[in-house]
Coordinates of C-alpha atoms in Angstrom, one line a residue:
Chain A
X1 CA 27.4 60.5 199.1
X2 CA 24.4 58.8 201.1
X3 CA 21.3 61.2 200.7
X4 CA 21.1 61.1 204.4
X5 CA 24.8 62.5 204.6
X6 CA 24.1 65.0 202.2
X7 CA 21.2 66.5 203.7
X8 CA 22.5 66.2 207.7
X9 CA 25.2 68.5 206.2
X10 CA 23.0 71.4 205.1
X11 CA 23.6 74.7 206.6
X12 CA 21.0 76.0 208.6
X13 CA 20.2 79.7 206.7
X14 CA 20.2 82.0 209.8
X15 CA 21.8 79.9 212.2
X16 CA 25.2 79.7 209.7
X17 CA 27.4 77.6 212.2
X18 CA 25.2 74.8 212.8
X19 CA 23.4 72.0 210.1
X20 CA 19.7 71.3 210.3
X21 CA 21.1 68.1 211.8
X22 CA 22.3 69.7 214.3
X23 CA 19.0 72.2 215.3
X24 CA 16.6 69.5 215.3
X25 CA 15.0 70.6 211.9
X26 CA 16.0 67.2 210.2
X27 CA 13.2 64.9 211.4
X28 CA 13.9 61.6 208.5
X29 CA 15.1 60.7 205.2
X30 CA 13.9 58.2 203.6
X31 CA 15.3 56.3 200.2
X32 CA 12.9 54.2 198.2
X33 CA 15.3 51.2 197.4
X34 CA 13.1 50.6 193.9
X35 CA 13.2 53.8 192.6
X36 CA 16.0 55.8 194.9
X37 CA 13.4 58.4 194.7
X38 CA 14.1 60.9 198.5
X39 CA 11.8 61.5 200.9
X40 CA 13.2 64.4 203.7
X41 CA 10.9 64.9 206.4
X42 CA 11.6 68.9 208.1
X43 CA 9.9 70.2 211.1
X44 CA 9.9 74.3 211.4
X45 CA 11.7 75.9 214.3
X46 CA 8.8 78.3 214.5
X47 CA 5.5 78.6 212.5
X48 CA 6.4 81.9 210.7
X49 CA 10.4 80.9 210.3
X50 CA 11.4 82.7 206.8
X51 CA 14.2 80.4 206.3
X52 CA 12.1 77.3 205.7
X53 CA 11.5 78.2 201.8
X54 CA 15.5 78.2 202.0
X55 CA 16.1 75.3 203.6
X56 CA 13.9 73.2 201.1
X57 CA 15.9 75.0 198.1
X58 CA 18.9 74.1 200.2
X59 CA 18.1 70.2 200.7
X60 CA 17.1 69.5 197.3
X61 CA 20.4 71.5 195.7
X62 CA 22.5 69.2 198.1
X63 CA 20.6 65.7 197.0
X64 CA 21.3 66.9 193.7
X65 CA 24.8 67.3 193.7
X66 CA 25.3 64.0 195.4
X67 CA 23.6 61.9 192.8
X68 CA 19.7 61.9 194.4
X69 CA 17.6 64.6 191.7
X70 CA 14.8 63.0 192.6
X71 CA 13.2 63.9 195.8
X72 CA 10.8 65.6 198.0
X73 CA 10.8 67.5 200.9
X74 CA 7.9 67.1 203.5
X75 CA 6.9 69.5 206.3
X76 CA 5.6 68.2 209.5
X77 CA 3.9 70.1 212.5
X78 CA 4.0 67.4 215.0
X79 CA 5.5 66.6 217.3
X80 CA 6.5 70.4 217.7
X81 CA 10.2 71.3 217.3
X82 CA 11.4 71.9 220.8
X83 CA 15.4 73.3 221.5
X84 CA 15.9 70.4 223.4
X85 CA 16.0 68.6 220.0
X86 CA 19.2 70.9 219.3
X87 CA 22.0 68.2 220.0
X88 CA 25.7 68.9 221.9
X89 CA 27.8 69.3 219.4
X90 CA 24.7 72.2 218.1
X91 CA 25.3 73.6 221.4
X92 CA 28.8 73.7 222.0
X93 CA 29.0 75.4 218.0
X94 CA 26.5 78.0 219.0
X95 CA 28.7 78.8 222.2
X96 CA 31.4 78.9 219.9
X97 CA 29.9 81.6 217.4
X98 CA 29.3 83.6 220.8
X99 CA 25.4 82.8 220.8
X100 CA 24.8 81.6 224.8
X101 CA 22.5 78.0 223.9
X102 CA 19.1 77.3 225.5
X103 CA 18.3 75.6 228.7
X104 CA 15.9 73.3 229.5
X105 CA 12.3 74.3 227.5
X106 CA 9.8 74.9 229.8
X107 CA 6.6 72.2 230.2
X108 CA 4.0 72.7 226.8
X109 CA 0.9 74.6 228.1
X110 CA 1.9 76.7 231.0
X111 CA 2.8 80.3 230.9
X112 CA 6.9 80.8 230.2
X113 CA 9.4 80.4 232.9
X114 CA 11.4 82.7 232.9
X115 CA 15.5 82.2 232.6
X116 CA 17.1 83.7 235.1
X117 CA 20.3 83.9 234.4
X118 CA 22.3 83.0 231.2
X119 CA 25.8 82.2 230.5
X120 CA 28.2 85.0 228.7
X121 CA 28.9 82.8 225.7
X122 CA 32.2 85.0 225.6
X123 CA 33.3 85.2 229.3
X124 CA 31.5 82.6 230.9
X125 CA 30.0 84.3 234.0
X126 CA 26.4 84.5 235.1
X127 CA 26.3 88.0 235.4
X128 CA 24.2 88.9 232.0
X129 CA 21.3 90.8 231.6
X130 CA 18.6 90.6 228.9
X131 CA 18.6 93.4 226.8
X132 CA 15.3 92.3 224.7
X133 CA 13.5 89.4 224.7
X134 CA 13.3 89.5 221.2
X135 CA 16.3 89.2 218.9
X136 CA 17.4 89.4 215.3
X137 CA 15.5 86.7 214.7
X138 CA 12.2 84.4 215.8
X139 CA 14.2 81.8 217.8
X140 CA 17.0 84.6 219.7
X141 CA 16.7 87.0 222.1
X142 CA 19.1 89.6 222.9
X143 CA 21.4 89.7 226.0
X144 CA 24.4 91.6 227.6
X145 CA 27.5 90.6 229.9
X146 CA 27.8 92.8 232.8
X147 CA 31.4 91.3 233.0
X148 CA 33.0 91.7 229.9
X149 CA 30.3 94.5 228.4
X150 CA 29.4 92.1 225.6
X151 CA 26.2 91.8 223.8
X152 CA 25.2 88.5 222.6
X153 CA 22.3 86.5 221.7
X154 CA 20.3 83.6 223.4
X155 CA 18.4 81.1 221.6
X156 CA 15.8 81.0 224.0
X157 CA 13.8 77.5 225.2
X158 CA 11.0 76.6 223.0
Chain B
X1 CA -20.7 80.8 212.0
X2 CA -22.3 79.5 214.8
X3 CA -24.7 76.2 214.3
X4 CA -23.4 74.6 211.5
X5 CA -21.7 71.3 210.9
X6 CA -21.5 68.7 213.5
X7 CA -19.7 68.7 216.3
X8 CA -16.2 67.9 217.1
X9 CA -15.7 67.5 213.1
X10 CA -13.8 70.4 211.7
X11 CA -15.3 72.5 209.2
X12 CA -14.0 75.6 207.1
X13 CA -15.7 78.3 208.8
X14 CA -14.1 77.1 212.0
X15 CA -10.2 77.1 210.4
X16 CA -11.4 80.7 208.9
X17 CA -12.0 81.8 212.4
X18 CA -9.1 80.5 213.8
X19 CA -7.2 82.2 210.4
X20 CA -8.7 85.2 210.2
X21 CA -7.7 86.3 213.8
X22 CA -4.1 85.6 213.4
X23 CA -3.9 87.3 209.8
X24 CA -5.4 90.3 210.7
X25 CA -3.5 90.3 214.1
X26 CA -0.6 90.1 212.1
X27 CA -1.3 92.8 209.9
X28 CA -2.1 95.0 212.9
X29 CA 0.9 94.2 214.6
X30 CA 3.3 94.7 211.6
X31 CA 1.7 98.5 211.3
X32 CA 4.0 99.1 214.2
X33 CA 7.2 98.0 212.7
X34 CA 9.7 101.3 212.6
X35 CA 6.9 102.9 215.1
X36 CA 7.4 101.1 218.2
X37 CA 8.4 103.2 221.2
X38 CA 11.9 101.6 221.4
X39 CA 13.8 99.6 218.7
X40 CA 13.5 96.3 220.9
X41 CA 9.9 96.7 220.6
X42 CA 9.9 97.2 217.1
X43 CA 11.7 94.0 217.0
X44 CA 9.3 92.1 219.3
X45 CA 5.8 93.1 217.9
X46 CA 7.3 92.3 214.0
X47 CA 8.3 88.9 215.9
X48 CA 4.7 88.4 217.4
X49 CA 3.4 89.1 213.9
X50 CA 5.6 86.9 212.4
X51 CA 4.5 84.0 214.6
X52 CA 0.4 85.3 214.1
X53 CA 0.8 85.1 210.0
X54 CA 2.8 81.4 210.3
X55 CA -0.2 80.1 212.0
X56 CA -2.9 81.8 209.8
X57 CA -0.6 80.6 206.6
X58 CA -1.2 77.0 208.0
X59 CA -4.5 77.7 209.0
X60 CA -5.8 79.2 205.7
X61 CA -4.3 76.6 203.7
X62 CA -5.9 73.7 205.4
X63 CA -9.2 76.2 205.3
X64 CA -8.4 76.4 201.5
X65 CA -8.3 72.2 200.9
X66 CA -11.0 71.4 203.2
X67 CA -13.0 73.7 200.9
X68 CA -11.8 71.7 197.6
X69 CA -12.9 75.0 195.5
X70 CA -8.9 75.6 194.6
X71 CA -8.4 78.4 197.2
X72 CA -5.1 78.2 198.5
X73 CA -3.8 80.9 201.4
X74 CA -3.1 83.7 199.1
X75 CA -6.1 83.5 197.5
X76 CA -8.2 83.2 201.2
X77 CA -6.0 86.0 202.2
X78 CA -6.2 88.6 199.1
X79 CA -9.2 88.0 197.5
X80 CA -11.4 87.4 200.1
X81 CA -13.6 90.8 201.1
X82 CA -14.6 92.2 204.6
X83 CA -18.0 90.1 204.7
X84 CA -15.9 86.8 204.1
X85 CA -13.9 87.3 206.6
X86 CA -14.3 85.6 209.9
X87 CA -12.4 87.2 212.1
X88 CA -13.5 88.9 215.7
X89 CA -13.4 92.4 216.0
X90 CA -11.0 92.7 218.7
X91 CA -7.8 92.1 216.5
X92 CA -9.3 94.1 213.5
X93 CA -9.4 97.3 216.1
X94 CA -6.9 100.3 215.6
X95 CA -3.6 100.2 217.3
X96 CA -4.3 103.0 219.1
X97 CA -1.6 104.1 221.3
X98 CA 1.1 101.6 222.7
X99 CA -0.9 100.4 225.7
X100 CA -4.5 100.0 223.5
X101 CA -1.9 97.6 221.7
X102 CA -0.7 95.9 224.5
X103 CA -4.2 95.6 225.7
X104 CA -5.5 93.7 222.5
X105 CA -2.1 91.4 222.9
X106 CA -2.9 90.1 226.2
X107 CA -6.9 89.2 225.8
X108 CA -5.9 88.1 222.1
X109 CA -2.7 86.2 223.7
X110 CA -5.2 85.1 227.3
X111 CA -8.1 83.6 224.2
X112 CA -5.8 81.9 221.9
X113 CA -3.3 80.4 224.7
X114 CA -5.8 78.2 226.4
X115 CA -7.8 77.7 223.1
X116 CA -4.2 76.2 221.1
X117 CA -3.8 74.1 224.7
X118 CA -7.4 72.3 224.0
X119 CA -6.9 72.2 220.1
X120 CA -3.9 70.0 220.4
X121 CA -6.3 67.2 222.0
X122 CA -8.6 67.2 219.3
X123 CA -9.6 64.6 217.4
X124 CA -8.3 66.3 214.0
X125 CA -4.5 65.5 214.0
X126 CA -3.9 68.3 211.3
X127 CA -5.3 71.0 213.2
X128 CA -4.2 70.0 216.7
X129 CA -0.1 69.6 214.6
X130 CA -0.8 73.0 214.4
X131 CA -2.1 74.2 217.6
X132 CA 0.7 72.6 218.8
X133 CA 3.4 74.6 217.5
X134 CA 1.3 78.4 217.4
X135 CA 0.1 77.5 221.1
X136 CA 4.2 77.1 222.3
X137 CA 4.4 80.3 220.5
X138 CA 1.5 82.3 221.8
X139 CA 2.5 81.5 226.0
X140 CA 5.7 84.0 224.9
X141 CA 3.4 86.4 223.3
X142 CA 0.9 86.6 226.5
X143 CA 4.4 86.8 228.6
X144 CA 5.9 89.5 226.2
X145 CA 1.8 91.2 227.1
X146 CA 2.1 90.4 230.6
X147 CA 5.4 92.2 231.7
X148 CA 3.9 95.3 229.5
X149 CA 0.9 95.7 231.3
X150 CA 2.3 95.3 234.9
X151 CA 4.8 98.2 233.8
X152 CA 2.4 100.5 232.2
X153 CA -0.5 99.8 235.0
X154 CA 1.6 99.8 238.0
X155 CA 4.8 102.5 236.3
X156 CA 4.1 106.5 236.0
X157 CA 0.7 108.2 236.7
X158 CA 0.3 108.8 233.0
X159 CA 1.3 105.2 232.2
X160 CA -1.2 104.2 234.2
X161 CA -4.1 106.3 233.2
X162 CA -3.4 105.3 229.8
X163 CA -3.0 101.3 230.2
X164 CA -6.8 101.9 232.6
X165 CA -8.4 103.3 229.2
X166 CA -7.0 101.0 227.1
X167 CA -8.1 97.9 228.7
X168 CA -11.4 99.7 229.3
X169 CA -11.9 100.6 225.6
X170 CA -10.6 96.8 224.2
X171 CA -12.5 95.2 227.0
X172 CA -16.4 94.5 225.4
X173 CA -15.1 93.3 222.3
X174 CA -13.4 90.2 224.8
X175 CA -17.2 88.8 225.0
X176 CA -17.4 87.9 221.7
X177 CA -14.2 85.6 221.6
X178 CA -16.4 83.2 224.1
X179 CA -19.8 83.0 222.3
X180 CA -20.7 79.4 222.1
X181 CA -20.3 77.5 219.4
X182 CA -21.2 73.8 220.2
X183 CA -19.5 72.3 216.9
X184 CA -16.7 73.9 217.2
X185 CA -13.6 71.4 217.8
X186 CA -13.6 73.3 221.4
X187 CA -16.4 75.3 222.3
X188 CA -15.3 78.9 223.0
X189 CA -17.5 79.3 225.9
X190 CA -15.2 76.9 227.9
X191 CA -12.3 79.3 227.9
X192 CA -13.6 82.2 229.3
X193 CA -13.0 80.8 232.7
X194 CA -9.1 80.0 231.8
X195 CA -8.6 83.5 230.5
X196 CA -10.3 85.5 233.4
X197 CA -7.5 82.8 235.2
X198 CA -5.1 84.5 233.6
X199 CA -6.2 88.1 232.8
X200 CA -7.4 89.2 236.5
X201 CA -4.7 89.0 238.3
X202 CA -2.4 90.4 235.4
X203 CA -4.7 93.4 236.0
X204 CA -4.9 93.5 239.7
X205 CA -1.6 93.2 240.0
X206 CA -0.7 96.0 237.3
X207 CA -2.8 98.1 239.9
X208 CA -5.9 98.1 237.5
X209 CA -9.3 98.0 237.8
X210 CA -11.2 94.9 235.8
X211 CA -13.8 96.6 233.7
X212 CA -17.4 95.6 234.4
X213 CA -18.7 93.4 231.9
X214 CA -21.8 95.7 229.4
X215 CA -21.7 96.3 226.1
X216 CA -21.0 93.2 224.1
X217 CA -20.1 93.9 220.4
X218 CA -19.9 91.0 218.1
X219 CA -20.5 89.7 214.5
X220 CA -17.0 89.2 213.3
X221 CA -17.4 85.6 213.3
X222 CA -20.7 86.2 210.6
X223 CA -18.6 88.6 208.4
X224 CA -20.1 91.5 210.2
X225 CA -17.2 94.0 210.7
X226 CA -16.1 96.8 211.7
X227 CA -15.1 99.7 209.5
X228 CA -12.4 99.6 210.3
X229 CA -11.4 96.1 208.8
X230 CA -12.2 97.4 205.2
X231 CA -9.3 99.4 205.4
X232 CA -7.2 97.4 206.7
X233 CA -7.7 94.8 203.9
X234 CA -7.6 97.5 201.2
X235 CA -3.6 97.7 202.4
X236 CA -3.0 94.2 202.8
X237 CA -5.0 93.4 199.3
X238 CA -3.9 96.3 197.4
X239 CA -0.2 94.7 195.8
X240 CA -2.0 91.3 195.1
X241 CA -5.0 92.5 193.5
X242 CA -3.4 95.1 191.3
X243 CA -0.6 92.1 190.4
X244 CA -2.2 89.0 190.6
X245 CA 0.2 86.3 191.6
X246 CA 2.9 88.7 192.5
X247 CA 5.6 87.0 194.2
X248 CA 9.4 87.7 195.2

C-alpha cells in the first residue's frame, strides 16, 4: 500500500467514524524516492487535543504494516486547523454517527458568532437547543432536539 | 522582565511570560473540575484549561530551545520555583467563588485575545504558528466569560452583588498585564485600549459598575509572586519532583 494510502486511512482517536483525512488533520506525506524514508506532516485540531500523542502512534503503526518502518511524523501550527478543512464525505459520516457537522467558522480575530440554530443530526429539524457549549470533548459541544427529544453533539466552527 | 533584549526579537523571558500565564491558568482552572456549579461547567472550565496548558506546552518548549540549557516543558514546568516564574498575578489568584472565577476568565480571556491577534503578525513565524491556533481558541473562552458575566451581573440580587465584588476584587491586578515592555514582540501597553473595547461594555451591560482604576499590584513578570503561587506549584510539582520523569 502507498504510505499516503495508508496514513489517509487512519482512524481519528475520538472522532471513531472519520480518518484524519477526512478532519483536516492530515496536512502532507512526503516519500523520499532515495531512501523511501516518510515524512507525515499533522496539524492539531486544538492546541491541548489529547489524541495527538495517539494519532502519531497510530500513523507510524499503519506505515509499518504497509512496508514504510521508516518514518517521521511532523507537527505543524500554521496555518491553523480550521473545520472548514473537514471535507464532505467527513461531514455527511459525522451526520451519520448522529453528530450535527459545523457551519461555516467564523472570521480569525473577532469575537465568536454565535450559531443559531443547528440541524438534529437524527430528525433533521431546526428546532434544537444547546444544552452546553462544551462537550465530551475540545472540538464538540452538546445540543438537544426539541423535536425528537434527542441529545447530540455539535462539532462546533473553529 | 522588562528592558531586556532588543526589540521585536523574541527572547525567553517573553515565551516564559506568555507560558507562565497559561500554565498556571490552567492549573487554576482544573482545581474546579468535579466542583463546578453544574456538570456542563465542569466540563467547560476543564476544556478552557485544556486549551490554556496546550498553549503553555508549546510555549515552554520553544522557551526551553531558545534557552539551549536542555530544559524542555516538563522541566520549565516542575522544576522551576515561584521566583522563576514569570507569570502575572492575576491568573495565580484563588478561585474564589464562581463569579471571582469568571472575573479572572474574562480580563485573562479580554488580555490574551487581542495580544494572540497581534502575535500572529509578528516577525517570529514559530511564535505567531502558535498565537494563531491559542488566539482562535481563546475568542471562545472570552465568549464562554462573556455570557457568564451578563447572567451573573444582570440575573438575581445575590448574583449580582457577587459578580460586582468579584470584578472589583480581580480588577487592580488587570494593570499589570499592560505595563510596557518595548522589546516585547507586541508591547503590552497597546492592548489596554482593545480590552477596555471589550471589557466595558461586557460590564455595562451585565448592569455593573467599571471599578476605578487605584491600586496597581504587580511583579509577576520579575518572579515577584504572590503567596499564593507557592502553593499552587507545590501541587502541580509535588508527583514530578518526588518521581522524576514520571510518565503514563
Amino acid at each position: 500500500m502507498s504510505a499516503r494510502a495508508a496514513v489517509a486511512a487512519v482512524v481519528d482517536p475520538e472522532l471513531r467514524v472519520l480518518t484524519i483525512e477526512d478532519l483536516g488533520v492530515l496536512r502532507d506525506v512526503t516519500v523520499e524516492p532515495e531512501t523511501g524514508r516518510v515524512t507525515v506532516t499533522i496539524t492539531p485540531t486544538y492546541t491541548g487535543c489529547p489524541a495527538m500523542d495517539v494519532i502519531r502512534a497510530d500513523i507510524r503503526a499503519a506505515l509499518a504494516a504497509a512496508g514504510h518502518p521508516d518514518a517521521e511524523v511532523r507537527t505543524i501550527y500554521a496555518p491553523a486547523w480550521s473545520t472548514d478543512w473537514i471535507s464532505e464525505a467527513g461531514r455527511a459520516k459525522l451526520a451519520a454517527a448522529g453528530i450535527a457537522p459545523p457551519g461555516p467558522a467564523a472570521g480569525s480575530g473577532g469575537p465568536v458568532a454565535l450559531t443559531l440554530s443547528v440541524r438534529c443530526p437524527r430528525c433533521g429539524t431546526a428546532d434544537t437547543e444547546q444544552l452546553s457549549r462544551f462537550g465530551s470533548t475540545a472540538c464538540k459541544a452538546l445540543w438537544r432536539c426539541r423535536a425528537c427529544r434527542e441529545p447530540f453533539d455539535h462539532l462546533r466552527a473553529l | 522582565m522588562n528592558g531586556t533584549g532588543t526589540p521585536g526579537v523574541t527572547t525567553v523571558e517573553h515565551l516564559l511570560a506568555l507560558g507562565d500565564d497559561a500554565l498556571v491558568a490552567a492549573q487554576r482552572l482544573g482545581e474546579w473540575v468535579a466542583a463546578a456549579p453544574e456538570l456542563e461547567e465542569d466540563v467547560a472550565l476543564a476544556n478552557i484549561a485544556l486549551d490554556q496548558l496546550g498553549a503553555a506546552r508549546l510555549l515552554l518548549t520553544y522557551a526551553g530551545e531558545l534557552e539551549g540549557a536542555g530544559r524542555d516543558e516538563d522541566a520549565l514546568a516542575y522544576l522551576r520555583d515561584d521566583r522563576e516564574f514569570r507569570n502575572c498575578l492575576l491568573v495565580e489568584l484563588p478561585n474564589g467563588d464562581f463569579a471571582v472565577t469568571i472575573a479572572k476568565l474574562l480580563f485573562l480571556s479580554a488580555y490574551q485575545l487581542p495580544l494572540y491577534t497581534r502575535l500572529r503578525g509578528c516577525p517570529d513565524e514559530r511564535l505567531a504558528a502558535i498565537a494563531g491556533k491559542a488566539g482562535k481558541e481563546v475568542a471562545y473562552h472570552l465568549d464562554h466569560a462573556r455570557l457568564w458575566t451578563l447572567r451573573l451581573g444582570d440575573g438575581t440580587a445575590e448574583s449580582h452583588r457577587r459578580m460586582q465584588a468579584a470584578v472589583d476584587e480581580v480588577w487592580p491586578y488587570t494593570h499589570e498585564l499592560f505595563a510596557a515592555d518595548p522589546t516585547a514582540p507586541v508591547d503590552p501597553a497597546g492592548l489596554r485600549a482593545d480590552f477596555l473595547a471589550v471589557v466595558e461594555p461586557v460590564l455595562a451591560t451585565a448592569t455593573l459598575d467599571r471599578p476605578a482604576d487605584g491600586w496597581a499590584p504587580d511583579g509577576g513578570r520579575a518572579g515577584r509572586h504572590t503567596e499564593h503561587l507557592s502553593y499552587l506549584l507545590a501541587e502541580m510539582q509535588v508527583l514530578h519532583r518526588a518521581h522524576p520523569g514520571a510518565n503514563w
